[in-house]
PDB file of C-alpha atoms and ligand atoms in Angstrom:
ATOM      1  CA  ARG A  29     -17.551  29.554 197.422  1.00 84.00           C
ATOM      2  CA  ALA A  30     -14.265  29.585 194.996  1.00 96.00           C
ATOM      3  CA  GLU A  31     -15.142  28.509 191.174  1.00 98.00           C
ATOM      4  CA  LEU A  32     -15.106  30.202 187.829  1.00 98.00           C
ATOM      5  CA  ILE A  33     -17.635  29.795 184.489  1.00 98.00           C
ATOM      6  CA  VAL A  34     -16.977  31.041 181.414  1.00 98.00           C
ATOM      7  CA  VAL A  35     -19.900  32.223 178.996  1.00 98.00           C
ATOM      8  CA  GLY A  36     -19.977  33.352 175.546  1.00 98.00           C
ATOM      9  CA  THR A  37     -22.149  36.435 174.970  1.00 98.00           C
ATOM     10  CA  GLY A  38     -22.179  35.740 171.320  1.00 98.00           C
ATOM     11  CA  TYR A  39     -22.561  37.976 168.329  1.00 97.00           C
ATOM     12  CA  ARG A  40     -26.175  39.466 168.580  1.00 95.00           C
ATOM     13  CA  ALA A  41     -25.964  42.285 170.994  1.00 93.00           C
ATOM     14  CA  ILE A  42     -27.523  40.624 174.461  1.00 94.00           C
ATOM     15  CA  GLY A  43     -29.891  38.786 172.096  1.00 96.00           C
ATOM     16  CA  ASP A  44     -27.409  35.643 172.614  1.00 97.00           C
ATOM     17  CA  LEU A  45     -26.897  35.206 175.986  1.00 97.00           C
ATOM     18  CA  THR A  46     -28.385  32.585 176.967  1.00 98.00           C
ATOM     19  CA  LEU A  47     -30.796  32.949 180.261  1.00 98.00           C
ATOM     20  CA  GLU A  48     -27.993  30.003 181.888  1.00 98.00           C
ATOM     21  CA  ALA A  49     -24.849  32.600 180.831  1.00 98.00           C
ATOM     22  CA  LYS A  50     -27.084  35.181 182.191  1.00 98.00           C
ATOM     23  CA  ALA A  51     -27.683  33.763 185.798  1.00 98.00           C
ATOM     24  CA  SER A  52     -24.403  32.984 186.062  1.00 98.00           C
ATOM     25  CA  ILE A  53     -23.627  36.797 185.297  1.00 98.00           C
ATOM     26  CA  VAL A  54     -26.141  37.838 187.670  1.00 98.00           C
ATOM     27  CA  GLN A  55     -25.176  35.676 190.777  1.00 98.00           C
ATOM     28  CA  ALA A  56     -21.194  35.761 190.540  1.00 98.00           C
ATOM     29  CA  ASP A  57     -19.266  38.522 192.976  1.00 98.00           C
ATOM     30  CA  THR A  58     -17.118  39.301 189.887  1.00 98.00           C
ATOM     31  CA  VAL A  59     -17.464  39.706 186.233  1.00 98.00           C
ATOM     32  CA  LEU A  60     -14.803  39.495 183.929  1.00 98.00           C
ATOM     33  CA  CYS A  61     -16.084  40.531 180.399  1.00 97.00           C
ATOM     34  CA  LEU A  62     -13.893  41.071 176.612  1.00 96.00           C
ATOM     35  CA  VAL A  63     -17.291  41.812 174.375  1.00 94.00           C
ATOM     36  CA  GLY A  64     -15.661  44.195 172.462  1.00 86.00           C
ATOM     37  CA  ASP A  65     -18.865  45.916 171.870  1.00 91.00           C
ATOM     38  CA  PRO A  66     -19.272  48.350 174.574  1.00 93.00           C
ATOM     39  CA  MET A  67     -23.773  48.092 174.830  1.00 93.00           C
ATOM     40  CA  VAL A  68     -23.164  45.127 175.366  1.00 96.00           C
ATOM     41  CA  THR A  69     -20.234  45.783 178.762  1.00 96.00           C
ATOM     42  CA  GLY A  70     -22.673  48.252 179.895  1.00 96.00           C
ATOM     43  CA  TYR A  71     -25.726  45.553 180.015  1.00 97.00           C
ATOM     44  CA  LEU A  72     -23.398  43.218 181.876  1.00 98.00           C
ATOM     45  CA  ALA A  73     -22.586  45.952 184.032  1.00 97.00           C
ATOM     46  CA  ARG A  74     -26.510  46.070 184.014  1.00 98.00           C
ATOM     47  CA  LEU A  75     -26.527  43.100 185.257  1.00 98.00           C
ATOM     48  CA  ASN A  76     -24.065  43.151 187.795  1.00 98.00           C
ATOM     49  CA  PRO A  77     -22.252  45.847 188.291  1.00 97.00           C
ATOM     50  CA  SER A  78     -18.624  44.444 189.324  1.00 96.00           C
ATOM     51  CA  VAL A  79     -18.441  44.288 185.665  1.00 97.00           C
ATOM     52  CA  ARG A  80     -14.855  45.091 184.718  1.00 96.00           C
ATOM     53  CA  THR A  81     -12.988  44.869 181.709  1.00 96.00           C
ATOM     54  CA  LEU A  82     -10.018  42.926 180.185  1.00 96.00           C
ATOM     55  CA  ASP A  83      -9.607  45.410 176.892  1.00 93.00           C
ATOM     56  CA  GLY A  84      -7.126  46.753 178.986  1.00 92.00           C
ATOM     57  CA  PHE A  85      -4.876  43.980 178.813  1.00 92.00           C
ATOM     58  CA  TYR A  86      -4.229  44.529 174.778  1.00 88.00           C
ATOM     59  CA  ALA A  87      -1.509  46.800 173.916  1.00 82.00           C
ATOM     60  CA  LYS A  88      -0.172  47.932 170.853  1.00 83.00           C
ATOM     61  CA  GLY A  89       3.780  46.225 170.067  1.00 85.00           C
ATOM     62  CA  LYS A  90       2.911  44.113 173.543  1.00 86.00           C
ATOM     63  CA  ARG A  91       2.142  40.413 171.742  1.00 89.00           C
ATOM     64  CA  ARG A  92      -1.011  38.975 171.751  1.00 88.00           C
ATOM     65  CA  GLN A  93      -0.071  35.669 173.783  1.00 91.00           C
ATOM     66  CA  GLU A  94       1.858  37.741 176.622  1.00 93.00           C
ATOM     67  CA  SER A  95      -2.021  39.527 176.533  1.00 94.00           C
ATOM     68  CA  TYR A  96      -3.389  36.737 177.076  1.00 95.00           C
ATOM     69  CA  GLU A  97      -1.622  35.066 179.740  1.00 96.00           C
ATOM     70  CA  GLU A  98      -2.277  38.319 181.892  1.00 96.00           C
ATOM     71  CA  MET A  99      -5.888  37.950 181.030  1.00 97.00           C
ATOM     72  CA  VAL A 100      -5.748  34.311 182.637  1.00 97.00           C
ATOM     73  CA  ARG A 101      -3.452  35.798 186.013  1.00 97.00           C
ATOM     74  CA  GLU A 102      -6.224  37.763 186.434  1.00 97.00           C
ATOM     75  CA  ILE A 103      -8.962  35.327 185.820  1.00 97.00           C
ATOM     76  CA  LEU A 104      -6.931  33.556 188.217  1.00 98.00           C
ATOM     77  CA  ALA A 105      -6.244  35.948 191.037  1.00 97.00           C
ATOM     78  CA  GLU A 106      -9.512  36.516 191.254  1.00 97.00           C
ATOM     79  CA  VAL A 107     -10.496  33.196 191.886  1.00 97.00           C
ATOM     80  CA  ARG A 108      -7.843  32.645 194.308  1.00 97.00           C
ATOM     81  CA  ARG A 109     -10.267  35.389 196.514  1.00 96.00           C
ATOM     82  CA  ASP A 110     -12.296  32.451 197.486  1.00 95.00           C
ATOM     83  CA  ARG A 111     -14.999  34.526 194.576  1.00 96.00           C
ATOM     84  CA  LEU A 112     -17.336  32.931 192.651  1.00 98.00           C
ATOM     85  CA  VAL A 113     -15.678  34.380 188.955  1.00 98.00           C
ATOM     86  CA  CYS A 114     -17.787  34.578 185.815  1.00 98.00           C
ATOM     87  CA  CYS A 115     -15.605  35.929 182.727  1.00 98.00           C
ATOM     88  CA  ALA A 116     -17.717  36.234 179.973  1.00 98.00           C
ATOM     89  CA  LEU A 117     -16.133  36.869 176.090  1.00 98.00           C
ATOM     90  CA  TYR A 118     -17.833  37.103 172.781  1.00 97.00           C
ATOM     91  CA  GLY A 119     -18.619  34.457 170.575  1.00 98.00           C
ATOM     92  CA  HIS A 120     -18.279  31.362 171.818  1.00 98.00           C
ATOM     93  CA  PRO A 121     -15.797  31.212 174.917  1.00 98.00           C
ATOM     94  CA  GLY A 122     -14.212  28.425 173.957  1.00 98.00           C
ATOM     95  CA  VAL A 123     -13.894  28.773 170.219  1.00 98.00           C
ATOM     96  CA  PHE A 124     -10.642  30.412 168.497  1.00 96.00           C
ATOM     97  CA  ALA A 125     -10.066  31.929 171.672  1.00 95.00           C
ATOM     98  CA  TYR A 126      -7.229  31.171 174.256  1.00 95.00           C
ATOM     99  CA  PRO A 127      -8.483  32.698 177.528  1.00 96.00           C
ATOM    100  CA  GLY A 128     -11.291  30.885 178.505  1.00 97.00           C
ATOM    101  CA  HIS A 129      -9.773  27.588 177.989  1.00 98.00           C
ATOM    102  CA  GLU A 130      -6.766  28.215 179.912  1.00 98.00           C
ATOM    103  CA  ALA A 131      -8.413  29.776 182.722  1.00 98.00           C
ATOM    104  CA  VAL A 132     -10.684  27.032 183.227  1.00 98.00           C
ATOM    105  CA  ARG A 133      -7.351  24.269 183.284  1.00 98.00           C
ATOM    106  CA  ARG A 134      -5.260  26.133 185.622  1.00 98.00           C
ATOM    107  CA  THR A 135      -8.316  26.561 188.263  1.00 98.00           C
ATOM    108  CA  ARG A 136      -9.440  23.050 188.134  1.00 98.00           C
ATOM    109  CA  LEU A 137      -5.212  22.204 188.404  1.00 98.00           C
ATOM    110  CA  GLU A 138      -6.111  24.441 192.208  1.00 97.00           C
ATOM    111  CA  GLY A 139      -8.720  21.844 192.987  1.00 97.00           C
ATOM    112  CA  ILE A 140     -11.491  24.639 192.376  1.00 98.00           C
ATOM    113  CA  PRO A 141     -14.218  23.538 190.325  1.00 98.00           C
ATOM    114  CA  ALA A 142     -14.629  25.158 186.753  1.00 98.00           C
ATOM    115  CA  ARG A 143     -16.664  25.242 183.810  1.00 98.00           C
ATOM    116  CA  MET A 144     -17.518  26.525 179.612  1.00 98.00           C
ATOM    117  CA  LEU A 145     -20.785  27.253 178.752  1.00 98.00           C
ATOM    118  CA  ALA A 146     -21.182  27.186 175.126  1.00 98.00           C
ATOM    119  CA  GLY A 147     -21.804  30.916 172.825  1.00 98.00           C
ATOM    120  CA  SER A 148     -22.815  31.476 168.984  1.00 98.00           C
ATOM    121  CA  SER A 149     -19.612  31.255 167.248  1.00 98.00           C
ATOM    122  CA  ALA A 150     -18.559  33.087 164.059  1.00 98.00           C
ATOM    123  CA  GLU A 151     -19.566  29.982 162.574  1.00 98.00           C
ATOM    124  CA  ASP A 152     -22.694  29.576 164.197  1.00 98.00           C
ATOM    125  CA  TRP A 153     -23.930  32.917 162.354  1.00 98.00           C
ATOM    126  CA  LEU A 154     -22.181  32.000 159.071  1.00 98.00           C
ATOM    127  CA  PHE A 155     -24.394  29.449 158.873  1.00 98.00           C
ATOM    128  CA  ALA A 156     -27.179  31.133 159.105  1.00 98.00           C
ATOM    129  CA  ASP A 157     -26.293  33.958 157.203  1.00 98.00           C
ATOM    130  CA  LEU A 158     -25.018  31.969 154.325  1.00 98.00           C
ATOM    131  CA  GLY A 159     -27.486  28.775 154.503  1.00 98.00           C
ATOM    132  CA  LEU A 160     -24.949  26.507 154.908  1.00 98.00           C
ATOM    133  CA  ASP A 161     -25.205  23.230 156.658  1.00 98.00           C
ATOM    134  CA  PRO A 162     -21.813  21.664 157.494  1.00 98.00           C
ATOM    135  CA  ALA A 163     -23.570  18.250 156.555  1.00 98.00           C
ATOM    136  CA  THR A 164     -24.165  18.643 152.463  1.00 97.00           C
ATOM    137  CA  SER A 165     -19.536  18.462 151.999  1.00 98.00           C
ATOM    138  CA  GLY A 166     -18.457  18.467 155.753  1.00 98.00           C
ATOM    139  CA  CYS A 167     -16.390  21.997 157.266  1.00 98.00           C
ATOM    140  CA  GLN A 168     -13.016  22.601 158.043  1.00 98.00           C
ATOM    141  CA  SER A 169     -11.805  25.424 160.384  1.00 98.00           C
ATOM    142  CA  PHE A 170      -8.776  27.146 160.411  1.00 98.00           C
ATOM    143  CA  GLU A 171      -7.404  29.889 161.517  1.00 97.00           C
ATOM    144  CA  ALA A 172      -5.682  31.596 158.621  1.00 97.00           C
ATOM    145  CA  SER A 173      -1.768  32.493 159.674  1.00 95.00           C
ATOM    146  CA  ASP A 174      -1.678  28.856 160.983  1.00 96.00           C
ATOM    147  CA  PHE A 175      -3.370  27.773 157.611  1.00 97.00           C
ATOM    148  CA  LEU A 176      -0.297  28.845 156.098  1.00 97.00           C
ATOM    149  CA  LEU A 177       2.333  28.410 158.456  1.00 96.00           C
ATOM    150  CA  ARG A 178       1.857  24.742 158.862  1.00 97.00           C
ATOM    151  CA  ARG A 179       1.011  24.539 155.186  1.00 97.00           C
ATOM    152  CA  ARG A 180      -2.507  22.430 156.598  1.00 98.00           C
ATOM    153  CA  ILE A 181      -3.803  19.478 154.671  1.00 98.00           C
ATOM    154  CA  PHE A 182      -7.387  20.152 153.503  1.00 98.00           C
ATOM    155  CA  ASP A 183      -9.760  18.988 151.613  1.00 98.00           C
ATOM    156  CA  PRO A 184     -10.849  21.653 148.086  1.00 98.00           C
ATOM    157  CA  THR A 185     -13.938  19.449 148.119  1.00 98.00           C
ATOM    158  CA  SER A 186     -15.285  20.365 151.566  1.00 98.00           C
ATOM    159  CA  LEU A 187     -16.367  23.579 152.742  1.00 98.00           C
ATOM    160  CA  LEU A 188     -13.261  25.514 153.989  1.00 98.00           C
ATOM    161  CA  VAL A 189     -14.178  28.350 157.071  1.00 98.00           C
ATOM    162  CA  LEU A 190     -10.905  30.770 157.702  1.00 98.00           C
ATOM    163  CA  TRP A 191     -10.761  32.478 160.927  1.00 98.00           C
ATOM    164  CA  GLN A 192      -8.848  36.018 161.213  1.00 96.00           C
ATOM    165  CA  VAL A 193      -8.455  36.598 157.957  1.00 96.00           C
ATOM    166  CA  GLY A 194      -7.212  40.139 158.708  1.00 95.00           C
ATOM    167  CA  VAL A 195      -5.007  40.138 161.080  1.00 93.00           C
ATOM    168  CA  ILE A 196      -2.280  37.514 159.500  1.00 94.00           C
ATOM    169  CA  GLY A 197       0.811  37.174 160.895  1.00 88.00           C
ATOM    170  CA  MET A 198      -0.105  40.210 163.249  1.00 84.00           C
ATOM    171  CA  THR A 199       1.278  39.643 167.351  1.00 79.00           C
ATOM    172  CA  ASP A 200      -0.286  42.372 169.063  1.00 76.00           C
ATOM    173  CA  ARG A 201      -3.463  43.878 168.939  1.00 79.00           C
ATOM    174  CA  ASP A 202      -2.489  47.008 166.259  1.00 77.00           C
ATOM    175  CA  LEU A 203      -5.499  48.721 165.347  1.00 78.00           C
ATOM    176  CA  ASP A 204      -3.997  50.056 162.141  1.00 80.00           C
ATOM    177  CA  PHE A 205      -2.275  46.339 160.520  1.00 84.00           C
ATOM    178  CA  ASP A 206      -2.890  45.822 156.932  1.00 85.00           C
ATOM    179  CA  ALA A 207      -3.701  43.110 155.726  1.00 85.00           C
ATOM    180  CA  ARG A 208      -3.062  42.958 152.086  1.00 92.00           C
ATOM    181  CA  ASP A 209       0.329  41.023 152.494  1.00 93.00           C
ATOM    182  CA  GLY A 210      -1.149  38.076 154.161  1.00 94.00           C
ATOM    183  CA  ALA A 211      -4.558  38.193 152.062  1.00 96.00           C
ATOM    184  CA  ALA A 212      -2.326  37.843 149.008  1.00 96.00           C
ATOM    185  CA  LEU A 213      -0.258  34.735 150.783  1.00 96.00           C
ATOM    186  CA  LEU A 214      -3.403  32.922 151.358  1.00 97.00           C
ATOM    187  CA  ALA A 215      -4.826  34.117 148.160  1.00 97.00           C
ATOM    188  CA  GLU A 216      -2.016  32.356 146.638  1.00 97.00           C
ATOM    189  CA  ARG A 217      -2.180  29.592 148.777  1.00 97.00           C
ATOM    190  CA  LEU A 218      -5.923  29.135 147.607  1.00 98.00           C
ATOM    191  CA  VAL A 219      -5.695  29.980 144.262  1.00 98.00           C
ATOM    192  CA  ALA A 220      -3.441  27.276 143.563  1.00 98.00           C
ATOM    193  CA  ALA A 221      -6.898  24.451 144.500  1.00 98.00           C
ATOM    194  CA  TYR A 222      -9.278  26.245 143.780  1.00 98.00           C
ATOM    195  CA  GLY A 223      -8.375  28.622 140.607  1.00 98.00           C
ATOM    196  CA  GLY A 224      -8.294  32.566 141.252  1.00 98.00           C
ATOM    197  CA  ASP A 225     -12.380  32.296 139.744  1.00 98.00           C
ATOM    198  CA  HIS A 226     -13.541  30.393 142.711  1.00 98.00           C
ATOM    199  CA  GLU A 227     -15.630  32.998 144.573  1.00 98.00           C
ATOM    200  CA  VAL A 228     -15.365  33.085 147.689  1.00 98.00           C
ATOM    201  CA  THR A 229     -16.735  35.298 150.740  1.00 98.00           C
ATOM    202  CA  VAL A 230     -15.871  38.312 153.254  1.00 98.00           C
ATOM    203  CA  TYR A 231     -18.039  37.216 155.927  1.00 98.00           C
ATOM    204  CA  GLU A 232     -19.089  39.541 159.313  1.00 98.00           C
ATOM    205  CA  ALA A 233     -21.789  39.005 161.489  1.00 98.00           C
ATOM    206  CA  SER A 234     -23.672  41.829 162.387  1.00 97.00           C
ATOM    207  CA  PRO A 235     -24.373  42.640 166.094  1.00 96.00           C
ATOM    208  CA  TYR A 236     -27.686  44.510 165.843  1.00 95.00           C
ATOM    209  CA  PRO A 237     -31.211  42.686 164.155  1.00 94.00           C
ATOM    210  CA  VAL A 238     -31.751  45.956 162.150  1.00 96.00           C
ATOM    211  CA  THR A 239     -27.821  45.696 160.391  1.00 96.00           C
ATOM    212  CA  PRO A 240     -27.304  43.397 157.710  1.00 97.00           C
ATOM    213  CA  PRO A 241     -23.894  40.960 158.239  1.00 98.00           C
ATOM    214  CA  ARG A 242     -21.457  42.197 155.802  1.00 98.00           C
ATOM    215  CA  ILE A 243     -21.128  39.268 152.758  1.00 98.00           C
ATOM    216  CA  SER A 244     -18.887  40.217 150.192  1.00 98.00           C
ATOM    217  CA  PRO A 245     -18.357  38.146 147.336  1.00 98.00           C
ATOM    218  CA  VAL A 246     -15.139  38.160 145.835  1.00 98.00           C
ATOM    219  CA  PRO A 247     -13.138  36.131 142.990  1.00 98.00           C
ATOM    220  CA  LEU A 248      -9.934  34.356 144.836  1.00 98.00           C
ATOM    221  CA  ALA A 249      -7.744  36.456 142.495  1.00 97.00           C
ATOM    222  CA  LYS A 250      -8.928  39.701 143.391  1.00 97.00           C
ATOM    223  CA  LEU A 251      -8.759  39.193 147.371  1.00 96.00           C
ATOM    224  CA  ALA A 252      -5.919  40.906 148.574  1.00 94.00           C
ATOM    225  CA  ASP A 253      -7.639  43.927 146.572  1.00 95.00           C
ATOM    226  CA  THR A 254     -10.518  43.410 149.030  1.00 95.00           C
ATOM    227  CA  GLN A 255     -11.372  45.057 152.675  1.00 95.00           C
ATOM    228  CA  LEU A 256     -10.194  42.550 155.345  1.00 96.00           C
ATOM    229  CA  THR A 257     -10.665  43.324 159.133  1.00 95.00           C
ATOM    230  CA  ALA A 258     -10.582  41.680 162.759  1.00 93.00           C
ATOM    231  CA  ILE A 259     -13.726  40.443 162.173  1.00 96.00           C
ATOM    232  CA  SER A 260     -13.632  39.287 158.690  1.00 97.00           C
ATOM    233  CA  THR A 261     -13.700  35.478 158.516  1.00 98.00           C
ATOM    234  CA  LEU A 262     -13.487  33.841 155.253  1.00 98.00           C
ATOM    235  CA  VAL A 263     -16.150  31.656 153.644  1.00 98.00           C
ATOM    236  CA  VAL A 264     -14.526  29.003 150.792  1.00 98.00           C
ATOM    237  CA  PRO A 265     -17.326  27.125 148.981  1.00 98.00           C
ATOM    238  CA  PRO A 266     -16.135  23.937 147.892  1.00 98.00           C
ATOM    239  CA  LEU A 267     -15.339  22.456 144.168  1.00 98.00           C
ATOM    240  CA  PRO A 268     -17.472  19.799 143.292  1.00 98.00           C
ATOM    241  CA  ALA A 269     -18.140  16.450 145.302  1.00 96.00           C
ATOM    242  CA  ARG A 270     -15.579  13.421 143.995  1.00 96.00           C
ATOM    243  CA  PRO A 271     -17.627  10.446 143.161  1.00 96.00           C
ATOM    244  CA  PHE A 272     -18.746   7.936 145.414  1.00 95.00           C
ATOM    245  CA  ASP A 273     -16.219   5.002 146.167  1.00 95.00           C
ATOM    246  CA  ARG A 274     -17.703   1.774 144.586  1.00 94.00           C
ATOM    247  CA  GLU A 275     -15.992  -0.393 146.703  1.00 94.00           C
ATOM    248  CA  VAL A 276     -17.318   1.461 149.656  1.00 94.00           C
ATOM    249  CA  LEU A 277     -20.731   1.677 148.709  1.00 93.00           C
ATOM    250  CA  ALA A 278     -21.130  -1.746 147.549  1.00 92.00           C
ATOM    251  CA  ARG A 279     -20.128  -2.827 150.690  1.00 92.00           C
ATOM    252  CA  MET A 280     -22.196  -0.411 152.866  1.00 91.00           C
ATOM    253  CA  ARG A 281     -25.178  -1.666 150.422  1.00 80.00           C
ATOM    254  CA  THR A 282     -23.918  -5.005 152.005  1.00 75.00           C
ATOM    255  CA  ALA A 283     -24.186  -4.371 155.568  1.00 68.00           C
ATOM    256  CA  VAL A 284     -27.382  -2.389 155.522  1.00 62.00           C
TER     257      VAL A 284
HETATM  258  N1  SAM B  24     -14.569  33.750 169.891  1.00 61.71           N
HETATM  259  C1  SAM B  24     -14.991  33.905 168.502  1.00 61.71           C
HETATM  260  C2  SAM B  24     -15.691  33.288 167.992  1.00 61.71           C
HETATM  261  O1  SAM B  24     -17.072  32.283 168.681  1.00 61.71           O
HETATM  262  O2  SAM B  24     -16.694  33.350 166.585  1.00 61.71           O
HETATM  263  C3  SAM B  24     -13.979  33.793 167.634  1.00 61.71           C
HETATM  264  C4  SAM B  24     -12.470  34.827 168.645  1.00 61.71           C
HETATM  265  S1  SAM B  24     -11.437  34.967 167.466  1.00 61.71           S
HETATM  266  C5  SAM B  24      -9.946  35.595 168.488  1.00 61.71           C
HETATM  267  C6  SAM B  24     -11.610  36.168 165.912  1.00 61.71           C
HETATM  268  C7  SAM B  24     -12.190  36.091 165.068  1.00 61.71           C
HETATM  269  O3  SAM B  24     -13.143  35.799 164.428  1.00 61.71           O
HETATM  270  C8  SAM B  24     -12.416  36.954 164.041  1.00 61.71           C
HETATM  271  O4  SAM B  24     -10.787  36.824 163.210  1.00 61.71           O
HETATM  272  C9  SAM B  24     -12.846  36.417 162.620  1.00 61.71           C
HETATM  273  O5  SAM B  24     -12.626  35.380 161.892  1.00 61.71           O
HETATM  274  C10 SAM B  24     -13.504  35.645 163.707  1.00 61.71           C
HETATM  275  N2  SAM B  24     -14.822  37.178 163.838  1.00 61.71           N
HETATM  276  C11 SAM B  24     -15.216  37.899 165.268  1.00 61.71           C
HETATM  277  N3  SAM B  24     -16.120  39.016 165.244  1.00 61.71           N
HETATM  278  C12 SAM B  24     -16.627  38.739 163.469  1.00 61.71           C
HETATM  279  C13 SAM B  24     -18.096  38.675 163.134  1.00 61.71           C
HETATM  280  N4  SAM B  24     -18.648  40.169 163.717  1.00 61.71           N
HETATM  281  N5  SAM B  24     -18.722  38.412 161.653  1.00 61.71           N
HETATM  282  C14 SAM B  24     -17.532  37.047 161.541  1.00 61.71           C
HETATM  283  N6  SAM B  24     -15.753  36.237 161.950  1.00 61.71           N
HETATM  284  C15 SAM B  24     -15.958  37.220 163.289  1.00 61.71           C
END
């Protein structure tokens, strides 16, 4: 009977839950969740009264990685009790989210079946809300602190999506975190590639159909003065495309 199913609850409160994710929650012996929105937690509890939230593992001053480690151990402890465990995480459970992947990996190492179901990520919602198609210029996604620290190489003529822009350099969970220093660092790096007038968008998907998403356009030079929160994602539109490589173009034509 022991099995782990990791599901995503997406962003639209309840509406993003797939039928398969819902069935997994209903069938489970134990449901563990990290979904943020109390309304979603309440809904999960109606589907399955065993629901317990993993929120308590976060704390100010405690390293986020330590909190994630404890969450994974908690999930594993339930699986080892010979239970069908469903772990519900907001968004896509495997996108910019460590505990789901790690719990699946460790559960399989113990010879117990484990799988992950896809959910709607913030990027899925921004494609819809901002009318963007990654096919147009390609799409690069980076975690903002990692983007800065590792000097990630990116193509400014391709769409750039930066995650966790409101928590650059934050290692714990600090609800009073001041995002300005990190935003200034990021602006410096981006201005060098795009120029200060380049208009970017701070995006926050809405949990409810009746509330619009936050779509705040801002020139890069003013990024540090803009409010960035733990749920902000930054969308940097591409510079004009480079001309085609003529040699490649010629070879493609001969190939057709
Ligand atoms: N697993 C999530 C997903 O699939 O979208 C991502 C979780 S990641 C730990 C947290 C980051 O996701 C935030 O810093 C932000 O970049 C993005 N995010 C979270 N909530 C968001 C929202 N409502 N709108 C836009 N981006 C959001």
